[in-house]
mmCIF file of C-alpha atoms in Angstrom:
data_model
loop_
_atom_site.group_PDB
_atom_site.id
_atom_site.type_symbol
_atom_site.label_atom_id
_atom_site.label_comp_id
_atom_site.label_asym_id
_atom_site.label_seq_id
_atom_site.Cartn_x
_atom_site.Cartn_y
_atom_site.Cartn_z
ATOM 1 C CA MET A 205 0.000 0.000 0.000
ATOM 2 C CA THR A 206 1.561 3.282 -1.106
ATOM 3 C CA LYS A 207 1.816 5.859 1.674
ATOM 4 C CA THR A 208 2.363 9.616 1.599
ATOM 5 C CA ILE A 209 5.181 10.433 4.000
ATOM 6 C CA LEU A 210 6.569 13.818 5.089
ATOM 7 C CA ILE A 211 10.180 13.917 6.290
ATOM 8 C CA THR A 212 11.534 17.159 7.732
ATOM 9 C CA GLY A 213 15.247 17.773 7.407
ATOM 10 C CA ALA A 214 15.410 15.479 4.389
ATOM 11 C CA THR A 215 18.361 17.058 2.555
ATOM 12 C CA ASP A 216 21.131 15.158 4.337
ATOM 13 C CA GLY A 217 21.968 12.560 6.950
ATOM 14 C CA ILE A 218 19.373 10.226 8.342
ATOM 15 C CA GLY A 219 16.501 12.196 6.788
ATOM 16 C CA LEU A 220 17.897 11.840 3.275
ATOM 17 C CA LEU A 221 18.684 8.134 3.656
ATOM 18 C CA THR A 222 15.268 7.413 5.164
ATOM 19 C CA ALA A 223 13.629 9.247 2.254
ATOM 20 C CA GLN A 224 15.657 7.127 -0.178
ATOM 21 C CA ALA A 225 14.643 3.892 1.529
ATOM 22 C CA LEU A 226 10.944 4.806 1.585
ATOM 23 C CA ALA A 227 10.879 6.111 -1.987
ATOM 24 C CA ALA A 228 12.561 2.891 -3.152
ATOM 25 C CA GLU A 229 9.612 0.996 -1.650
ATOM 26 C CA GLY A 230 7.241 3.027 -3.817
ATOM 27 C CA HIS A 231 5.962 5.552 -1.270
ATOM 28 C CA ARG A 232 5.366 9.222 -2.098
ATOM 29 C CA VAL A 233 7.874 11.203 -0.031
ATOM 30 C CA LEU A 234 7.421 14.870 0.797
ATOM 31 C CA LEU A 235 10.921 16.255 1.242
ATOM 32 C CA HIS A 236 11.446 19.273 3.483
ATOM 33 C CA GLY A 237 14.589 21.388 3.569
ATOM 34 C CA ARG A 238 15.757 24.961 4.161
ATOM 35 C CA ASN A 239 17.784 25.389 0.977
ATOM 36 C CA ALA A 240 16.364 25.151 -2.555
ATOM 37 C CA ALA A 241 19.558 23.826 -4.155
ATOM 38 C CA LYS A 242 20.032 21.161 -1.486
ATOM 39 C CA LEU A 243 16.372 20.201 -1.750
ATOM 40 C CA GLU A 244 16.674 19.814 -5.524
ATOM 41 C CA ALA A 245 19.796 17.674 -5.083
ATOM 42 C CA ALA A 246 18.045 15.567 -2.442
ATOM 43 C CA ALA A 247 15.096 14.913 -4.779
ATOM 44 C CA LYS A 248 17.502 13.666 -7.454
ATOM 45 C CA THR A 249 19.277 11.438 -4.939
ATOM 46 C CA VAL A 250 16.037 10.044 -3.527
ATOM 47 C CA GLY A 251 14.389 9.340 -6.893
ATOM 48 C CA GLY A 252 10.914 7.841 -7.031
ATOM 49 C CA THR A 253 7.896 10.048 -6.367
ATOM 50 C CA THR A 254 8.785 13.108 -4.323
ATOM 51 C CA GLU A 255 7.622 16.655 -3.644
ATOM 52 C CA GLN A 256 9.780 19.499 -2.359
ATOM 53 C CA TYR A 257 8.869 21.922 0.432
ATOM 54 C CA ILE A 258 11.125 24.777 1.579
ATOM 55 C CA ALA A 259 10.850 26.129 5.131
ATOM 56 C CA ASP A 260 13.182 27.444 7.809
ATOM 57 C CA LEU A 261 11.832 25.748 10.923
ATOM 58 C CA SER A 262 13.341 28.437 13.148
ATOM 59 C CA LYS A 263 10.786 30.852 11.618
ATOM 60 C CA ARG A 264 7.217 30.373 12.758
ATOM 61 C CA ALA A 265 5.718 31.870 9.613
ATOM 62 C CA ASP A 266 7.638 29.267 7.588
ATOM 63 C CA VAL A 267 6.250 26.433 9.729
ATOM 64 C CA ASP A 268 2.705 27.721 9.216
ATOM 65 C CA ALA A 269 3.302 28.100 5.468
ATOM 66 C CA LEU A 270 4.753 24.583 5.238
ATOM 67 C CA ALA A 271 1.670 23.069 6.841
ATOM 68 C CA ALA A 272 -0.605 25.181 4.628
ATOM 69 C CA ALA A 273 1.212 24.105 1.466
ATOM 70 C CA ILE A 274 0.955 20.418 2.373
ATOM 71 C CA ARG A 275 -2.732 20.759 3.250
ATOM 72 C CA LYS A 276 -3.346 22.527 -0.065
ATOM 73 C CA ASN A 277 -1.727 19.694 -2.014
ATOM 74 C CA HIS A 278 -3.032 16.723 -0.028
ATOM 75 C CA SER A 279 -6.351 15.695 1.477
ATOM 76 C CA GLN A 280 -4.559 12.969 3.442
ATOM 77 C CA ILE A 281 -1.031 12.100 4.483
ATOM 78 C CA ASP A 282 -0.065 8.930 6.292
ATOM 79 C CA VAL A 283 3.197 9.576 8.118
ATOM 80 C CA VAL A 284 5.082 12.580 9.485
ATOM 81 C CA ILE A 285 8.706 11.999 10.444
ATOM 82 C CA ASN A 286 9.818 15.029 12.463
ATOM 83 C CA ASN A 287 13.523 14.532 11.811
ATOM 84 C CA ALA A 288 14.893 18.078 11.471
ATOM 85 C CA GLY A 289 16.980 19.109 14.454
ATOM 86 C CA ILE A 290 19.734 21.479 15.482
ATOM 87 C CA LEU A 291 22.501 21.349 18.087
ATOM 88 C CA LYS A 292 24.769 24.306 17.298
ATOM 89 C CA ALA A 293 24.047 27.588 15.525
ATOM 90 C CA PRO A 294 26.029 30.819 14.986
ATOM 91 C CA ASN A 295 23.168 32.762 16.569
ATOM 92 C CA PRO A 296 21.241 30.558 18.998
ATOM 93 C CA VAL A 297 18.429 33.076 19.622
ATOM 94 C CA THR A 298 15.508 33.517 17.194
ATOM 95 C CA LYS A 299 13.956 36.878 16.374
ATOM 96 C CA GLU A 300 11.116 36.018 18.785
ATOM 97 C CA GLY A 301 13.745 35.665 21.516
ATOM 98 C CA TYR A 302 13.665 31.881 21.918
ATOM 99 C CA ASP A 303 16.542 29.425 21.900
ATOM 100 C CA ILE A 304 16.807 27.990 18.390
ATOM 101 C CA ARG A 305 17.096 24.429 19.782
ATOM 102 C CA PHE A 306 13.675 24.721 21.426
ATOM 103 C CA GLU A 307 12.308 26.486 18.335
ATOM 104 C CA VAL A 308 13.453 23.853 15.804
ATOM 105 C CA ASN A 309 13.515 20.696 17.943
ATOM 106 C CA THR A 310 10.387 21.244 20.056
ATOM 107 C CA PHE A 311 8.067 24.037 18.902
ATOM 108 C CA ALA A 312 8.269 23.588 15.110
ATOM 109 C CA PRO A 313 7.419 19.867 15.071
ATOM 110 C CA TYR A 314 4.647 20.442 17.610
ATOM 111 C CA ALA A 315 3.074 23.271 15.573
ATOM 112 C CA LEU A 316 3.544 21.423 12.280
ATOM 113 C CA THR A 317 1.988 18.233 13.652
ATOM 114 C CA ARG A 318 -0.960 20.155 15.118
ATOM 115 C CA ASP A 319 -1.541 21.905 11.792
ATOM 116 C CA LEU A 320 -1.406 18.611 9.875
ATOM 117 C CA LEU A 321 -3.647 16.592 12.216
ATOM 118 C CA PRO A 322 -6.800 17.332 10.153
ATOM 119 C CA ILE A 323 -5.282 15.491 7.153
ATOM 120 C CA LEU A 324 -3.355 12.792 9.029
ATOM 121 C CA ALA A 325 -4.820 9.332 8.562
ATOM 122 C CA LYS A 326 -6.247 7.895 11.791
ATOM 123 C CA ASP A 327 -4.138 4.780 11.195
ATOM 124 C CA GLY A 328 -1.135 6.980 10.360
ATOM 125 C CA ARG A 329 2.030 7.642 12.343
ATOM 126 C CA ILE A 330 3.883 10.637 13.755
ATOM 127 C CA VAL A 331 7.511 9.729 14.385
ATOM 128 C CA ASN A 332 9.453 12.253 16.467
ATOM 129 C CA LEU A 333 13.235 12.020 16.572
ATOM 130 C CA SER A 334 14.252 12.197 20.180
ATOM 131 C CA SER A 335 17.699 11.442 21.570
ATOM 132 C CA ALA A 336 19.500 9.589 24.323
ATOM 133 C CA ALA A 337 20.453 13.102 25.424
ATOM 134 C CA GLN A 338 17.478 14.187 27.528
ATOM 135 C CA ALA A 339 17.405 16.543 30.501
ATOM 136 C CA PRO A 340 14.672 18.088 32.679
ATOM 137 C CA VAL A 341 13.316 21.234 31.038
ATOM 138 C CA ASP A 342 14.134 24.609 32.582
ATOM 139 C CA LEU A 343 10.877 26.474 31.897
ATOM 140 C CA GLU A 344 12.614 29.851 31.976
ATOM 141 C CA ALA A 345 14.945 28.675 29.208
ATOM 142 C CA LEU A 346 12.065 27.154 27.246
ATOM 143 C CA LEU A 347 10.260 30.508 27.395
ATOM 144 C CA GLY A 348 13.346 32.419 26.214
ATOM 145 C CA ARG A 349 14.125 34.075 29.534
ATOM 146 C CA LYS A 350 17.393 32.280 30.222
ATOM 147 C CA THR A 351 20.283 31.039 28.066
ATOM 148 C CA LEU A 352 21.706 27.527 28.039
ATOM 149 C CA ASP A 353 24.830 25.979 26.541
ATOM 150 C CA ASP A 354 24.474 24.029 23.298
ATOM 151 C CA MET A 355 24.215 20.562 24.796
ATOM 152 C CA GLY A 356 21.966 21.692 27.640
ATOM 153 C CA ALA A 357 19.533 23.321 25.215
ATOM 154 C CA TYR A 358 19.620 20.304 22.906
ATOM 155 C CA ALA A 359 19.002 17.743 25.654
ATOM 156 C CA GLN A 360 16.155 19.783 27.147
ATOM 157 C CA SER A 361 14.574 20.371 23.725
ATOM 158 C CA LYS A 362 14.594 16.611 23.083
ATOM 159 C CA LEU A 363 12.975 15.860 26.434
ATOM 160 C CA ALA A 364 10.321 18.500 25.695
ATOM 161 C CA LEU A 365 9.705 16.795 22.323
ATOM 162 C CA THR A 366 9.395 13.424 24.074
ATOM 163 C CA ILE A 367 6.973 14.921 26.607
ATOM 164 C CA TRP A 368 4.676 16.405 23.972
ATOM 165 C CA SER A 369 4.754 13.127 22.040
ATOM 166 C CA ARG A 370 3.447 11.320 25.122
ATOM 167 C CA GLU A 371 0.883 13.977 25.986
ATOM 168 C CA MET A 372 -0.482 14.377 22.445
ATOM 169 C CA ALA A 373 -0.832 10.594 22.202
ATOM 170 C CA LYS A 374 -3.098 10.678 25.271
ATOM 171 C CA GLU A 375 -5.261 13.311 23.553
ATOM 172 C CA LEU A 376 -5.660 11.163 20.436
ATOM 173 C CA PRO A 377 -6.532 7.629 21.571
ATOM 174 C CA GLU A 378 -8.092 6.857 18.161
ATOM 175 C CA GLY A 379 -4.835 7.662 16.385
ATOM 176 C CA PRO A 380 -2.627 8.508 14.679
ATOM 177 C CA VAL A 381 0.159 6.683 16.522
ATOM 178 C CA ILE A 382 2.634 9.174 18.019
ATOM 179 C CA VAL A 383 6.055 7.874 19.060
ATOM 180 C CA ALA A 384 9.357 9.371 20.118
ATOM 181 C CA VAL A 385 12.413 7.496 18.883
ATOM 182 C CA ASN A 386 16.077 7.739 19.763
ATOM 183 C CA PRO A 387 17.399 6.504 16.401
ATOM 184 C CA GLY A 388 20.816 5.695 17.871
ATOM 185 C CA SER A 389 23.500 7.677 19.622
ATOM 186 C CA LEU A 390 26.242 9.440 17.688
ATOM 187 C CA LEU A 391 25.199 8.361 14.216
ATOM 188 C CA ALA A 392 27.209 9.723 11.288
ATOM 189 C CA SER A 393 25.123 12.847 10.745
ATOM 190 C CA LYS A 394 26.287 16.383 9.991
ATOM 191 C CA MET A 395 25.094 17.374 13.480
ATOM 192 C CA VAL A 396 27.306 14.760 15.155
ATOM 193 C CA LYS A 397 30.328 15.704 13.027
ATOM 194 C CA GLU A 398 29.905 19.403 13.773
ATOM 195 C CA GLY A 399 28.886 18.965 17.402
ATOM 196 C CA PHE A 400 31.313 16.294 18.532
ATOM 197 C CA GLY A 401 34.026 16.227 15.865
ATOM 198 C CA ILE A 402 33.660 12.492 15.214
ATOM 199 C CA ALA A 403 32.645 10.492 12.151
ATOM 200 C CA GLY A 404 29.849 8.656 13.960
ATOM 201 C CA ASN A 405 28.179 5.285 13.557
ATOM 202 C CA ASP A 406 26.455 3.826 10.483
ATOM 203 C CA LEU A 407 23.368 5.908 9.651
ATOM 204 C CA SER A 408 21.510 2.823 8.426
ATOM 205 C CA ILE A 409 21.049 1.888 12.110
ATOM 206 C CA GLY A 410 18.760 4.907 12.396
ATOM 207 C CA VAL A 411 17.161 4.541 8.966
ATOM 208 C CA ASN A 412 16.002 1.008 9.730
ATOM 209 C CA ILE A 413 14.270 1.967 12.971
ATOM 210 C CA LEU A 414 12.629 5.045 11.438
ATOM 211 C CA ARG A 415 11.233 2.932 8.625
ATOM 212 C CA GLU A 416 9.888 0.447 11.166
ATOM 213 C CA ALA A 417 8.419 3.233 13.314
ATOM 214 C CA ALA A 418 6.749 4.759 10.248
ATOM 215 C CA LEU A 419 5.334 1.586 8.740
ATOM 216 C CA GLY A 420 6.160 -1.531 10.742
ATOM 217 C CA ASP A 421 3.774 -3.714 12.732
ATOM 218 C CA SER A 422 5.832 -3.449 15.926
ATOM 219 C CA PHE A 423 4.826 0.233 16.280
ATOM 220 C CA ALA A 424 1.136 -0.211 15.418
ATOM 221 C CA ASP A 425 0.065 -0.037 19.079
ATOM 222 C CA ALA A 426 2.966 2.017 20.375
ATOM 223 C CA SER A 427 1.326 5.435 20.640
ATOM 224 C CA GLY A 428 2.799 7.439 23.501
ATOM 225 C CA LYS A 429 5.817 5.184 23.816
ATOM 226 C CA TYR A 430 9.523 5.928 23.552
ATOM 227 C CA PHE A 431 11.817 3.644 21.573
ATOM 228 C CA ASP A 432 15.497 3.566 22.460
ATOM 229 C CA ASN A 433 17.468 2.216 19.518
ATOM 230 C CA ASP A 434 20.640 2.056 21.598
ATOM 231 C CA SER A 435 19.050 -0.797 23.536
ATOM 232 C CA GLY A 436 16.838 -1.884 20.615
ATOM 233 C CA GLN A 437 13.598 -1.755 22.563
ATOM 234 C CA PHE A 438 10.779 0.353 23.918
ATOM 235 C CA ALA A 439 12.096 1.908 27.108
ATOM 236 C CA GLN A 440 11.391 4.607 29.658
ATOM 237 C CA PRO A 441 12.481 8.109 28.653
ATOM 238 C CA HIS A 442 14.219 10.327 31.217
ATOM 239 C CA SER A 443 12.290 10.185 34.493
ATOM 240 C CA ALA A 444 11.333 13.868 34.126
ATOM 241 C CA ALA A 445 9.068 12.878 31.204
ATOM 242 C CA LEU A 446 7.202 10.543 33.565
ATOM 243 C CA ASP A 447 6.617 13.309 36.111
ATOM 244 C CA ALA A 448 3.019 14.459 35.553
ATOM 245 C CA ALA A 449 3.590 17.921 37.038
ATOM 246 C CA HIS A 450 6.733 18.551 34.983
ATOM 247 C CA SER A 451 4.988 17.321 31.834
ATOM 248 C CA ALA A 452 1.991 19.595 32.477
ATOM 249 C CA ASP A 453 4.292 22.580 33.046
ATOM 250 C CA VAL A 454 6.198 21.874 29.824
ATOM 251 C CA MET A 455 2.990 21.496 27.806
ATOM 252 C CA GLN A 456 1.654 24.782 29.181
ATOM 253 C CA ALA A 457 4.948 26.520 28.393
ATOM 254 C CA ILE A 458 4.931 25.189 24.807
ATOM 255 C CA GLN A 459 1.406 26.501 24.334
ATOM 256 C CA ASP A 460 2.352 29.843 25.905
ATOM 257 C CA ALA A 461 5.394 30.147 23.662
ATOM 258 C CA LEU A 462 3.353 29.401 20.540
ATOM 259 C CA THR A 463 0.430 31.705 21.373
ATOM 260 C CA PRO A 464 0.839 35.050 19.566
ATOM 261 C CA GLN A 465 1.246 37.912 21.999
ATOM 262 C CA ALA A 466 -1.455 40.559 21.898
#
């Protein structure tokens, strides 16, 4: 059965290779990237049936426009893989005054997913790329009132993503399935090379689990769960994600951050 699958951050690394694998199976893949030339090159590399969507996920207007463009072109999509992420940036503060790691890794996928829910198949999947790096969320930092170092911001943004995955899954018991996945630590992505100065592990480790999360039977009843590919199993995320009060505070802060100020 051919599926329509959106992959954010599909111009390199695990996003590009996952797009290739899914397109090779005959699925229609919606490729997202920030750069037109890289997006064009990615489409050629991926082959098969693809569409290209440009958006800078650190800009809220771009996120809204991305969702609108997809909704204009499609009455239904089956899978969203929220893969795009950022660890380091020359300027880590957005024009709205938020840390770019929270903006790209937490807020953008949340807003995009919310905007696409009306066209997401009930038996579809939302696959959120989390990380083994997770840390309790400092609400002041999340709300742009305090600065964090690169790794601190990244780890907190990934826990916030994991929290909203769990909480949104509770809201949508009829589907789609919403899962957070650590695709594998220190895979050979551009982010790992730039952030840690190492080549990293085989990206296919991550591609295989993302394909399974998007389409495989083992994730069919996994909504709200966290999959840790380092251990190769569903596991508990950081204990802070299991703390109901912390989760409620983070969800409220995400909504506050995304509500336009009067």
